[in-house]
Short mmCIF file of C-alpha atoms in Angstrom, two decimals:
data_model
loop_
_atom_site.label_atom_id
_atom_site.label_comp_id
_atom_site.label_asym_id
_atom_site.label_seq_id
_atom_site.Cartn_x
_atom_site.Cartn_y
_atom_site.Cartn_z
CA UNK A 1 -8.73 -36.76 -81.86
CA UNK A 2 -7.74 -33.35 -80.05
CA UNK A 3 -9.68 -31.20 -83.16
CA UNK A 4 -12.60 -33.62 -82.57
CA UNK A 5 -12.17 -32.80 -78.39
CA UNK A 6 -11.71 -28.90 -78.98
CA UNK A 7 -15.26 -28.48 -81.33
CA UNK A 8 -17.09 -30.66 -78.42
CA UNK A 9 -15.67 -28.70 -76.03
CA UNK A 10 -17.01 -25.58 -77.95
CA UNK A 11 -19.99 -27.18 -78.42
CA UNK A 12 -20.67 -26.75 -75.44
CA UNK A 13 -19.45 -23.67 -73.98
CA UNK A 14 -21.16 -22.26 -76.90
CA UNK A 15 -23.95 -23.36 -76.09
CA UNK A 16 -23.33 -22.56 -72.69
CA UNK A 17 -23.47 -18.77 -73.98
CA UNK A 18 -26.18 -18.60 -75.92
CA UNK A 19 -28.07 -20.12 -72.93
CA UNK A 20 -26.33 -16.93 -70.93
CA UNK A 21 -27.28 -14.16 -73.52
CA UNK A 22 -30.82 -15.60 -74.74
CA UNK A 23 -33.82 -13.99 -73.10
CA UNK A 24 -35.85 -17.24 -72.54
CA UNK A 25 -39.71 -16.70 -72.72
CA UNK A 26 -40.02 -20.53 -70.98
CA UNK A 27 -39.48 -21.19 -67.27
CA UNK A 28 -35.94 -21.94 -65.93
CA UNK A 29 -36.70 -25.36 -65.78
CA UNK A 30 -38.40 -25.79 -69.29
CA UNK A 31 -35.21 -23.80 -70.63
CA UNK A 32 -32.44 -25.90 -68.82
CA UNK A 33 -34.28 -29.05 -70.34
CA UNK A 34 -34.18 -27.38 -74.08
CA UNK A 35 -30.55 -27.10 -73.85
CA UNK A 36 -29.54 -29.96 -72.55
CA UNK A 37 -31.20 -32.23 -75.18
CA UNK A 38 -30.50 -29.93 -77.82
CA UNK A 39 -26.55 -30.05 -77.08
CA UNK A 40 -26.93 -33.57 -76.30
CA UNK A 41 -28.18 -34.33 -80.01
CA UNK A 42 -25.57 -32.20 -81.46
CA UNK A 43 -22.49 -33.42 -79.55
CA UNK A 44 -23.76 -36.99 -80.64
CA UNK A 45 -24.11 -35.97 -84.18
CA UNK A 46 -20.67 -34.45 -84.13
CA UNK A 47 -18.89 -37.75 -83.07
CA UNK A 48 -21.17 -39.32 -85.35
CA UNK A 49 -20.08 -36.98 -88.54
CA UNK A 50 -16.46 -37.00 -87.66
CA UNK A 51 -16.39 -40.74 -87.84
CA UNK A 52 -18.15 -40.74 -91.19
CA UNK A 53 -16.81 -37.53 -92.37
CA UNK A 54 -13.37 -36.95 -90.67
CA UNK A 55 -11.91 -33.22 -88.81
CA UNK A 56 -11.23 -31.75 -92.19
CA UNK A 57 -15.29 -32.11 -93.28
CA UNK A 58 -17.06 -31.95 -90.01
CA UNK A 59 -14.80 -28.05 -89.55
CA UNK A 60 -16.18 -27.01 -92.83
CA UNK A 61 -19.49 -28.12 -92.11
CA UNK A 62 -20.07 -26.92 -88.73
CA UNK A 63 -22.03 -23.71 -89.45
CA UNK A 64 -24.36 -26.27 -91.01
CA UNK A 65 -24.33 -28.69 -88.12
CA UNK A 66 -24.73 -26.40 -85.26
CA UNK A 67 -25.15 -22.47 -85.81
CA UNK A 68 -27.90 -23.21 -87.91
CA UNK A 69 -29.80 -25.53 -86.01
CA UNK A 70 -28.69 -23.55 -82.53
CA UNK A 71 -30.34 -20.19 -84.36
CA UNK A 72 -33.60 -22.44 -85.15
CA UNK A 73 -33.33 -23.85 -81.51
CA UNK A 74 -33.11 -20.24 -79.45
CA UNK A 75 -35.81 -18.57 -81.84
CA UNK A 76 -38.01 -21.03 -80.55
CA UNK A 77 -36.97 -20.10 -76.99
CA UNK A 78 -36.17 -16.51 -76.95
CA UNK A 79 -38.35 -13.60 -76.13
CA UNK A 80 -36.77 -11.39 -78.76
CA UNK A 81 -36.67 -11.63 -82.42
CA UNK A 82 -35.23 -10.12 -85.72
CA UNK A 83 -31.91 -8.69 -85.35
CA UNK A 84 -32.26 -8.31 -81.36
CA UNK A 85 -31.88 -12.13 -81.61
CA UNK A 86 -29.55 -12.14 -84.20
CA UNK A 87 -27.12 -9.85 -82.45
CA UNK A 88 -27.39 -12.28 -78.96
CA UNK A 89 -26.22 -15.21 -80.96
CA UNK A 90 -23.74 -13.72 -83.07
CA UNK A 91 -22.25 -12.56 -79.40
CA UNK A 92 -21.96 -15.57 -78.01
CA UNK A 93 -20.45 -17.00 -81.08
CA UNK A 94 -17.70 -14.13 -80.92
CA UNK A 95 -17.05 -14.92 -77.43
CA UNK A 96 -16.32 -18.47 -78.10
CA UNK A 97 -14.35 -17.60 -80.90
CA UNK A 98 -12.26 -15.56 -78.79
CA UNK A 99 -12.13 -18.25 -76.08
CA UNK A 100 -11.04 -20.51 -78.83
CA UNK A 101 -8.24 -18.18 -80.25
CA UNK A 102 -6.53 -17.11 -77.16
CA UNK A 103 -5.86 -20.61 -76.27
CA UNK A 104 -4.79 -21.84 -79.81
CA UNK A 105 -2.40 -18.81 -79.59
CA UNK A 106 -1.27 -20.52 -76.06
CA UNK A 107 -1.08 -23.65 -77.21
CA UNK A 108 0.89 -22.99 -80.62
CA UNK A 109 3.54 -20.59 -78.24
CA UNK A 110 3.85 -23.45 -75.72
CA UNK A 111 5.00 -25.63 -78.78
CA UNK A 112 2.01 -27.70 -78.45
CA UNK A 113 1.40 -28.34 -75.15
CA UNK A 114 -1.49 -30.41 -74.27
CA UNK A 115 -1.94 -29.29 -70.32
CA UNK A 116 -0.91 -25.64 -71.20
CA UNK A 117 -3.81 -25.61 -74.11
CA UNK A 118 -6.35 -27.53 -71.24
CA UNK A 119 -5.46 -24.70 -68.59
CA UNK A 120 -5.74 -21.80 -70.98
CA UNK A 121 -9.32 -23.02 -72.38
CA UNK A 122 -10.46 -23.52 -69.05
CA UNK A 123 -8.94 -20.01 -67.66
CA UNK A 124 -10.54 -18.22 -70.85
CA UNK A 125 -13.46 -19.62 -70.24
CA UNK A 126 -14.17 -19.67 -66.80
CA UNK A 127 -13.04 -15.62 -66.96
CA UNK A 128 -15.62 -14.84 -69.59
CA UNK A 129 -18.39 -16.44 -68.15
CA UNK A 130 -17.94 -14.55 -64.93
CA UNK A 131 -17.34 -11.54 -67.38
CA UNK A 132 -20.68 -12.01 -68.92
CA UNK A 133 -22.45 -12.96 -66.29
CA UNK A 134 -21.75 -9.90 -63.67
CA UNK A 135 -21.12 -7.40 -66.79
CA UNK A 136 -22.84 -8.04 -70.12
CA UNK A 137 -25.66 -9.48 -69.34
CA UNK A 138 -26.99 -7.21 -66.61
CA UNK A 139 -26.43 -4.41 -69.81
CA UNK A 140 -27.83 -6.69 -72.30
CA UNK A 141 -30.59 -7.25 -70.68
CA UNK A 142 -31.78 -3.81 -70.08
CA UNK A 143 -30.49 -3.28 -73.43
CA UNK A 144 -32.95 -5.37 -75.37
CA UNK A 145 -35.88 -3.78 -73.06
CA UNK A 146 -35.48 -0.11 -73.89
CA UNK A 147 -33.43 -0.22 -76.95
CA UNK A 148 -35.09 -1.35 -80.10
CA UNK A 149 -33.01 0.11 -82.87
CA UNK A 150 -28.88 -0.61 -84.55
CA UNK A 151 -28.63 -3.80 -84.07
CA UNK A 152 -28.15 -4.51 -87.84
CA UNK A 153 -25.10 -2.83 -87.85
CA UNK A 154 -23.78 -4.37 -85.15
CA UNK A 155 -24.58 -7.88 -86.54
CA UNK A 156 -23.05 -6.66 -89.69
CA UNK A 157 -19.56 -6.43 -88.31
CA UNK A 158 -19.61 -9.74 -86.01
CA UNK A 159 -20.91 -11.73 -89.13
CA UNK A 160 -18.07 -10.09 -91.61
CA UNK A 161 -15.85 -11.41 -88.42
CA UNK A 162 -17.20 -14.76 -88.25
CA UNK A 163 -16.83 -15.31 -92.28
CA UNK A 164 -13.04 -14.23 -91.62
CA UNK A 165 -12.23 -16.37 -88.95
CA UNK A 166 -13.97 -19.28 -90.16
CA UNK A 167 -13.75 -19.35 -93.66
CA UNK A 168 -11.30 -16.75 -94.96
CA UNK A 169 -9.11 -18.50 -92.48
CA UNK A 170 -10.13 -21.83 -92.03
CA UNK A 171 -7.72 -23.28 -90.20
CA UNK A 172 -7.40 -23.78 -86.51
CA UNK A 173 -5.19 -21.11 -84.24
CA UNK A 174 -2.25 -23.53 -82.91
CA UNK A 175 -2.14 -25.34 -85.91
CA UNK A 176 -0.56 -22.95 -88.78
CA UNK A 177 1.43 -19.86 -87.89
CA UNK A 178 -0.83 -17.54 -90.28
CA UNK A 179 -3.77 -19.01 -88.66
CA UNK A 180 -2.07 -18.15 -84.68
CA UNK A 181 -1.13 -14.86 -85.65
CA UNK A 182 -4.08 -13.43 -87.77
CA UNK A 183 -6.89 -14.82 -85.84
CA UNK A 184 -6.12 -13.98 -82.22
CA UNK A 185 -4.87 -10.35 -83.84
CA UNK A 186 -8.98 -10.18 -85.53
CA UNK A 187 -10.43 -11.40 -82.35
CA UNK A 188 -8.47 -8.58 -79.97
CA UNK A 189 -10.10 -6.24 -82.26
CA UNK A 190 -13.61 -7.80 -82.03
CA UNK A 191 -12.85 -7.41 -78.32
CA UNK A 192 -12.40 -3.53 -78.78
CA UNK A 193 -15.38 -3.51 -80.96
CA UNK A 194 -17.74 -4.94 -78.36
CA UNK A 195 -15.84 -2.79 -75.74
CA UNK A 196 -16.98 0.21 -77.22
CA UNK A 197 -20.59 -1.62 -77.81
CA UNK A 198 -21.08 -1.80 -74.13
CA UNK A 199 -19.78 1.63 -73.87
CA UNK A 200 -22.42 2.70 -75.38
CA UNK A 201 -24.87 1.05 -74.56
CA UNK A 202 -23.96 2.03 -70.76
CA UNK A 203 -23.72 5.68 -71.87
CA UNK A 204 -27.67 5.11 -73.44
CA UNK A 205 -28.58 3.04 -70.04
CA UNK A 206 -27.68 6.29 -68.09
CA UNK A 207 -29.82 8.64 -69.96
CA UNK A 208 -32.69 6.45 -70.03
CA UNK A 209 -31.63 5.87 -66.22
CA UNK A 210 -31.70 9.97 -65.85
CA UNK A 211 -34.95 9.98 -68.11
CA UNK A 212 -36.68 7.95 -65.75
CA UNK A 213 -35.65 9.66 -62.62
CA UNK A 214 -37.09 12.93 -64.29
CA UNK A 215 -40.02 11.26 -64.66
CA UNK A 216 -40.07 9.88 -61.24
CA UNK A 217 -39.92 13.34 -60.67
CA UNK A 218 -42.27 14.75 -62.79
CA UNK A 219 -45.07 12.51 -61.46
CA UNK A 220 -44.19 12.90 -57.85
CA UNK A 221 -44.52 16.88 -58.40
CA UNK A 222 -47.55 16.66 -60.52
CA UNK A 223 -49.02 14.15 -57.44
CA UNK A 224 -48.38 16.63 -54.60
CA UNK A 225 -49.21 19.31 -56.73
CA UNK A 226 -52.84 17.82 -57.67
CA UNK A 227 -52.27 17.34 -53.48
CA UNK A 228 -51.80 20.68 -52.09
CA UNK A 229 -54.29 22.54 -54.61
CA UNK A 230 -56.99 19.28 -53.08
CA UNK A 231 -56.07 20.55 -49.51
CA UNK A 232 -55.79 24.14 -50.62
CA UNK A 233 -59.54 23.68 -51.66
CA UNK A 234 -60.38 21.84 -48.61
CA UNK A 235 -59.09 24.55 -46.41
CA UNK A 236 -61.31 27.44 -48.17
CA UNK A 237 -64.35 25.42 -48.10
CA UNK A 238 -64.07 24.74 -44.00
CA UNK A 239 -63.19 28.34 -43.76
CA UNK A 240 -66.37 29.15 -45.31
CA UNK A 241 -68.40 26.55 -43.46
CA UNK A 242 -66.67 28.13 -40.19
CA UNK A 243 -68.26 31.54 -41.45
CA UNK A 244 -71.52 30.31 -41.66
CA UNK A 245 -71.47 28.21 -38.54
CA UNK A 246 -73.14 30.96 -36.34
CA UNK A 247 -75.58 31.23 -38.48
CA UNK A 248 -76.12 27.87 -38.91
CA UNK A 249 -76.60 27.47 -34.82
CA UNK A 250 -78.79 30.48 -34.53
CA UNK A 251 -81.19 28.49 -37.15
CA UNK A 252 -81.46 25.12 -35.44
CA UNK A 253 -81.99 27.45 -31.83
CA UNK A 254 -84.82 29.08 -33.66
CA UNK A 255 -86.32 25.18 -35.08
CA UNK A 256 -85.65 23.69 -31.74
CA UNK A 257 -87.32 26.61 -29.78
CA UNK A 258 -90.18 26.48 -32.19
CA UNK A 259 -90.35 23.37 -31.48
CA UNK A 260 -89.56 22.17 -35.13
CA UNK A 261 -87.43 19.57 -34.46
CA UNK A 262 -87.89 17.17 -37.74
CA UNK A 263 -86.70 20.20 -39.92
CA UNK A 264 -84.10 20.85 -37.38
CA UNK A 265 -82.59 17.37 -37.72
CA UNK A 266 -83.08 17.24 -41.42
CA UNK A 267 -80.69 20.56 -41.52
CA UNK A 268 -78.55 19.33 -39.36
CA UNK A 269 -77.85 16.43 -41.48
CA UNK A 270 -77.70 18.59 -44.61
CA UNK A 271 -74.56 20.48 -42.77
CA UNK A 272 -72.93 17.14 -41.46
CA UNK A 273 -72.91 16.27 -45.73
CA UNK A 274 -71.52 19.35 -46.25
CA UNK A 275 -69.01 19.35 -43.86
CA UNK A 276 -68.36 15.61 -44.85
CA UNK A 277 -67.23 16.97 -48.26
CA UNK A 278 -64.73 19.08 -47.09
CA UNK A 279 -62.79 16.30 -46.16
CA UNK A 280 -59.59 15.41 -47.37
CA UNK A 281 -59.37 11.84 -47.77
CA UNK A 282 -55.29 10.55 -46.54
CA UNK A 283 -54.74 7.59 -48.28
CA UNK A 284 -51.75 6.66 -46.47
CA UNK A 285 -49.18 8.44 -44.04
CA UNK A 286 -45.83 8.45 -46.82
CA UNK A 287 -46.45 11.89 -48.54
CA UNK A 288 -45.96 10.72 -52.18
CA UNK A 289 -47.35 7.67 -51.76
CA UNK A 290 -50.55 9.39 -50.48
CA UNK A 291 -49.99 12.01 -53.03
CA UNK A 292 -50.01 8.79 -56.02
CA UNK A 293 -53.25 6.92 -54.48
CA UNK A 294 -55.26 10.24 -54.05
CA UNK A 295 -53.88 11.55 -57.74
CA UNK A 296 -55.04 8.41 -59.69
CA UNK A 297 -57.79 7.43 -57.48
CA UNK A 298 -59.48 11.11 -58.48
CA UNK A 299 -59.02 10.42 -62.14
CA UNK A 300 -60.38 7.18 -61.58
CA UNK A 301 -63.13 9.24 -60.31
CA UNK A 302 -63.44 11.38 -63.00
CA UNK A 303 -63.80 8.64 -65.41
CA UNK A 304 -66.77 6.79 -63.23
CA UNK A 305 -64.54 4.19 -61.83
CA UNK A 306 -65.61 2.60 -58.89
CA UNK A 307 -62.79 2.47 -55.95
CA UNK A 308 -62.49 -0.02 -53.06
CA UNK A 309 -59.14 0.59 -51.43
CA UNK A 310 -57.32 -0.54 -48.47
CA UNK A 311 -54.33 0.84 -48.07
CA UNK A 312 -52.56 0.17 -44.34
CA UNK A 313 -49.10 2.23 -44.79
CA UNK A 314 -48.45 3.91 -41.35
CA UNK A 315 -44.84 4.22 -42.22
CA UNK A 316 -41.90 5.38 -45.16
CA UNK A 317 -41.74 1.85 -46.88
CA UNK A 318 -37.92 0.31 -46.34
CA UNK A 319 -37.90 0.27 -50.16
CA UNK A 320 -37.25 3.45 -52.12
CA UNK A 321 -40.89 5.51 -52.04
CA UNK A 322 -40.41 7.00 -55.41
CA UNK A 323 -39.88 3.86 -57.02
CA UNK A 324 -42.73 1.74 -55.39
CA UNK A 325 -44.94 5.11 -56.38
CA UNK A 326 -44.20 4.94 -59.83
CA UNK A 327 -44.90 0.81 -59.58
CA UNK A 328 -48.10 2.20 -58.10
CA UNK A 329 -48.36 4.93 -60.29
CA UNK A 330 -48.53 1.99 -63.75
CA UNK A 331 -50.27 -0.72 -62.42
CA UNK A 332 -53.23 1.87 -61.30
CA UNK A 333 -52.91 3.99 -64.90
CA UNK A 334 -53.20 0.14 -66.58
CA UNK A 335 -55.95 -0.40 -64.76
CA UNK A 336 -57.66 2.95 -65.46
CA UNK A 337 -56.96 2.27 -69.43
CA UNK A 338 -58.44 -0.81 -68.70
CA UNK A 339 -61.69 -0.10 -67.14
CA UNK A 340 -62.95 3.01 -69.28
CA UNK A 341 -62.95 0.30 -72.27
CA UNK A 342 -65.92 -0.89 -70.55
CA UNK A 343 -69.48 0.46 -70.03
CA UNK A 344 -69.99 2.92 -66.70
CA UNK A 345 -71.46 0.30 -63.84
CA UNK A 346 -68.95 -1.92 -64.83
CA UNK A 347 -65.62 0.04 -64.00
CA UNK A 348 -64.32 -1.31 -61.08
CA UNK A 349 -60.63 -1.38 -59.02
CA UNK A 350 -59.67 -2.52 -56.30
CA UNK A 351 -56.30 -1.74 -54.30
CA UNK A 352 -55.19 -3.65 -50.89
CA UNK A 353 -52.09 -2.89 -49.22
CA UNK A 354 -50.44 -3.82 -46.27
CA UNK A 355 -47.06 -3.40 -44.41
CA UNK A 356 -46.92 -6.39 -42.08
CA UNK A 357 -45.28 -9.19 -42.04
CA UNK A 358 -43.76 -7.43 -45.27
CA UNK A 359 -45.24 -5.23 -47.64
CA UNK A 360 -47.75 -6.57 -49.94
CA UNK A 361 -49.58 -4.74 -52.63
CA UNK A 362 -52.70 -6.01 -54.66
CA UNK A 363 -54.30 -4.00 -57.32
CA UNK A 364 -57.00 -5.50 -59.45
CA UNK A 365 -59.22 -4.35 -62.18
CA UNK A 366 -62.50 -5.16 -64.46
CA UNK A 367 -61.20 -6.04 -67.99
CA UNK A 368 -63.31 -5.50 -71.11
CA UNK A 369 -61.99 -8.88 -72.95
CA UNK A 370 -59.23 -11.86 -71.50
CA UNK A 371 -55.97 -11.43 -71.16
CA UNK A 372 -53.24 -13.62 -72.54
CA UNK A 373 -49.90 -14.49 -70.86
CA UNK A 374 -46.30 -15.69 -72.25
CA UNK A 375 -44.76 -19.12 -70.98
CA UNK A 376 -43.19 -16.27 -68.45
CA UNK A 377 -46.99 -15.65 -66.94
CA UNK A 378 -46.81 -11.87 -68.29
CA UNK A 379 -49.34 -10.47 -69.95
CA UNK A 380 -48.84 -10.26 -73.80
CA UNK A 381 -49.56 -6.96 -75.65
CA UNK A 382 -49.66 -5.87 -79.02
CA UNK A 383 -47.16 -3.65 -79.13
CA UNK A 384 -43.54 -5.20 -79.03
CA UNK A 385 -42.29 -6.83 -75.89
CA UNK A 386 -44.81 -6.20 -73.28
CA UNK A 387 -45.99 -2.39 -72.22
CA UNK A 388 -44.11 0.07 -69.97
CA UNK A 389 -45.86 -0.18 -67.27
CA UNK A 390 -45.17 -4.04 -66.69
CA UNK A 391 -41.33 -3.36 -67.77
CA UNK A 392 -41.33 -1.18 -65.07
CA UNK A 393 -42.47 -3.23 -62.44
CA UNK A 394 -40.71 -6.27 -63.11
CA UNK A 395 -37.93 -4.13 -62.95
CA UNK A 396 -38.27 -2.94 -59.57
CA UNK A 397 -39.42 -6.30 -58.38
CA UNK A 398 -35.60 -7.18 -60.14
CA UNK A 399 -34.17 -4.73 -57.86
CA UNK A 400 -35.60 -5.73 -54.70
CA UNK A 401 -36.21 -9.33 -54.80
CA UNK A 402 -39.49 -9.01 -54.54
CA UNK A 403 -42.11 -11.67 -55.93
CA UNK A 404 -44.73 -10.54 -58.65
CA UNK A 405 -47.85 -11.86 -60.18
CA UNK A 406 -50.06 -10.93 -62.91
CA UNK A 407 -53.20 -12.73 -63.50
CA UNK A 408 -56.81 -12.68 -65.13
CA UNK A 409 -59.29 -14.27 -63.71
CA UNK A 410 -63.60 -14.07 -63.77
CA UNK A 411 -63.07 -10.86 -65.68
CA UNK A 412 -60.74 -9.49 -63.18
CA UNK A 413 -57.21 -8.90 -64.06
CA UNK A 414 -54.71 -8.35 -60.95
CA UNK A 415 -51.59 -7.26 -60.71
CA UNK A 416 -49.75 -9.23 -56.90
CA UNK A 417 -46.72 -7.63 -55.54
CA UNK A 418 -45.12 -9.23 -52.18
CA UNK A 419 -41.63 -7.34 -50.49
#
């Protein structure tokens, strides 16, 4: 009866685990409904099998009975596939292995005490949870979005680990002392394995990290740089207009005394336009935001696009400006890509922002064909995963709690930011 508690307890908490490392592409609430009828089902079935099959059976069969079905289950659900999946499940399997070991290894030192075994599964457990939670996953997760490539190795060594434990040594830890000793002994290594895992991914995490803040950089220089050689051009062309302003006056004197005064006017109109071009349209009053909107708004320019923007920034944005610029900076190159698929008239994007009560951002462009969306409401791709551009601003919405939309709609696909 204690075997048969122990692999429901697991059951669960393994379950539990997966739920923590799967990336779910269904809502919260769709996902918490999966996994509670799926474990349901199984924990049934195991108290079913036991009573036709007995401990001995249902322990040899239990790859069968639940990592099977559990890998069929979180394919379904998760946004990743292939080995990226593979690797999340065989983690969480580890982790309950080594939940399971340390407290068999209590339990068989204890000389089989029942509380001692219940307070060192619920310590272990309750430990590594919080350890995945606040650690792994936050890695994982960033993990499975940049990194695309290793993963069969690493699934190679937790599966040659799982065969051990399970079936080169099939007995429970507690029970047998060859069992207590070898398996906890395996699973402290499997611990230093991972260890080293998250090592490196957290070393790869930081050069992507300084990658990106290069190319924060990179496109914030390139922005003010496209900035100063706008105003730089500005500045010669009044200086020339302020050459030929005396000349200019002495000409409408001589129409107006002449009593010319039609031509006069139409002149004077011709050097309001040409003063009117010298202008140097400010977007907004934060320098690299200003620098962004002006630097994509020209190529949208350049490529026929028709702009209506609205942009009400008087002041530095409480969030960081060269991350909300390079938000800025994808969702307006998206909808650039976007627009020169289509035929010039029909180029169109529009940008709204405003500051108060909070800072909300709206950009929206024409599409050339519809756009389909996950379970998640983000737009699907073709490449694998969705693009860089909506990584990126998920991610920042991540970072500053900030809600985020994306949706297509009468041709019009919109990306919604609120802060």
């Amino acid at each position: 009866m204690l075997e048969l508690a122990v692999i429901l307890y697991m059951t669960f908490v393994g379950m539990s685990i997966n739920l923590l490392f799967i990336c779910s592409r269904f809502s919260k609430r769709k996902t918490t409904f999966i996994f509670f009828i799926t474990t349901i089902i199984m924990i049934i079935s195991l108290i079913m099998l036991w009573n036709i099959l007995g401990t001995h059976f249902l322990i040899k069969l239990y790859t069968f009975i639940i990592h099977v079905p559990s890998i069929l289950i979180f394919m379904y659900m998760s946004r990743y596939h292939g080995w990226k999946l593979l690797f999340q499940l065989l983690s969480s399997i580890s982790f309950c292995m080594i939940i399971q070991h340390i407290a068999g290894l209590t339990y068989y030192i204890t000389n089989q005490n029942i509380l001692a075994l219940i307070i060192s599964y619920l310590i272990s457990t309750i430990t590594l949870f919080l350890f995945i939670i606040y650690y792994i996953k936050p890695i994982l997760v960033k993990v499975l979005m940049h990194i695309n490539n290793g993963y069969w190795f690493m699934c190679l060594v937790m599966a040659i680990y799982y065969i051990t434990v399970i079936y080169l040594i099939p007995t429970y830890a507690g029970v047998e002392l060859n069992s207590t000793i070898l398996k906890p002994v395996i699973s402290f290594i499997m611990i230093g394995f991972y260890t080293l895992i998250m090592f490196l991914f957290t070393s790869i995490l930081r050069e992507i990290e300084i990658k990106h803040n290069l190319n924060i950089l990179e496109i914030q220089s390139s922005a003010l740089e496209s900035r100063i050689n706008a105003i730089k051009t500005t500045e010669k062309m009044i200086e020339l207009e302020r050459h030929d302003l005396r000349h200019r006056l002495k000409t409408i004197e001589n129409l107006i005394l002449n009593k010319k005064y039609d031509i006069a006017i139409e002149f004077i109109n011709s050097s309001q336009e040409r003063i009117d071009k010298c202008k140097t349209i400010s977007w907004c009053k934060p320098p690299v935001l200003d620098a962004i909107f002006s630097s994509y708004f020209e190529e949208a320019k350049l490529n026929n696009i028709e702009i209506d923007a609205k942009i009400m920034l008087s002041q530095k944005p409480y969030v960081n400006e060269s991350e909300l610029a390079i938000v800025i900076a994808n969702a307006l190159e998206n909808a650039i890509h976007a627009c020169i698929k289509l035929p010039v008239g029909k180029r169109k994007i529009k940008c709204k922002v405003i500051e108060k009560p909070t800072i909300m951002l709206e950009i929206l462009n024409t599409c050339y064909e519809d756009v389909n969306f996950d379970d998640n409401s983000l737009p699907i791709t073709n490449k694998n995963g969705h693009g860089i551009g909506v990584q990126s601003i998920i991610s920042f919405c991540n970072k500053y709690n900030a809600v985020y939309k994306f949706q297509y709609e009468n041709g019009w696909f919109s990306v919604q930011i609120i802060m």
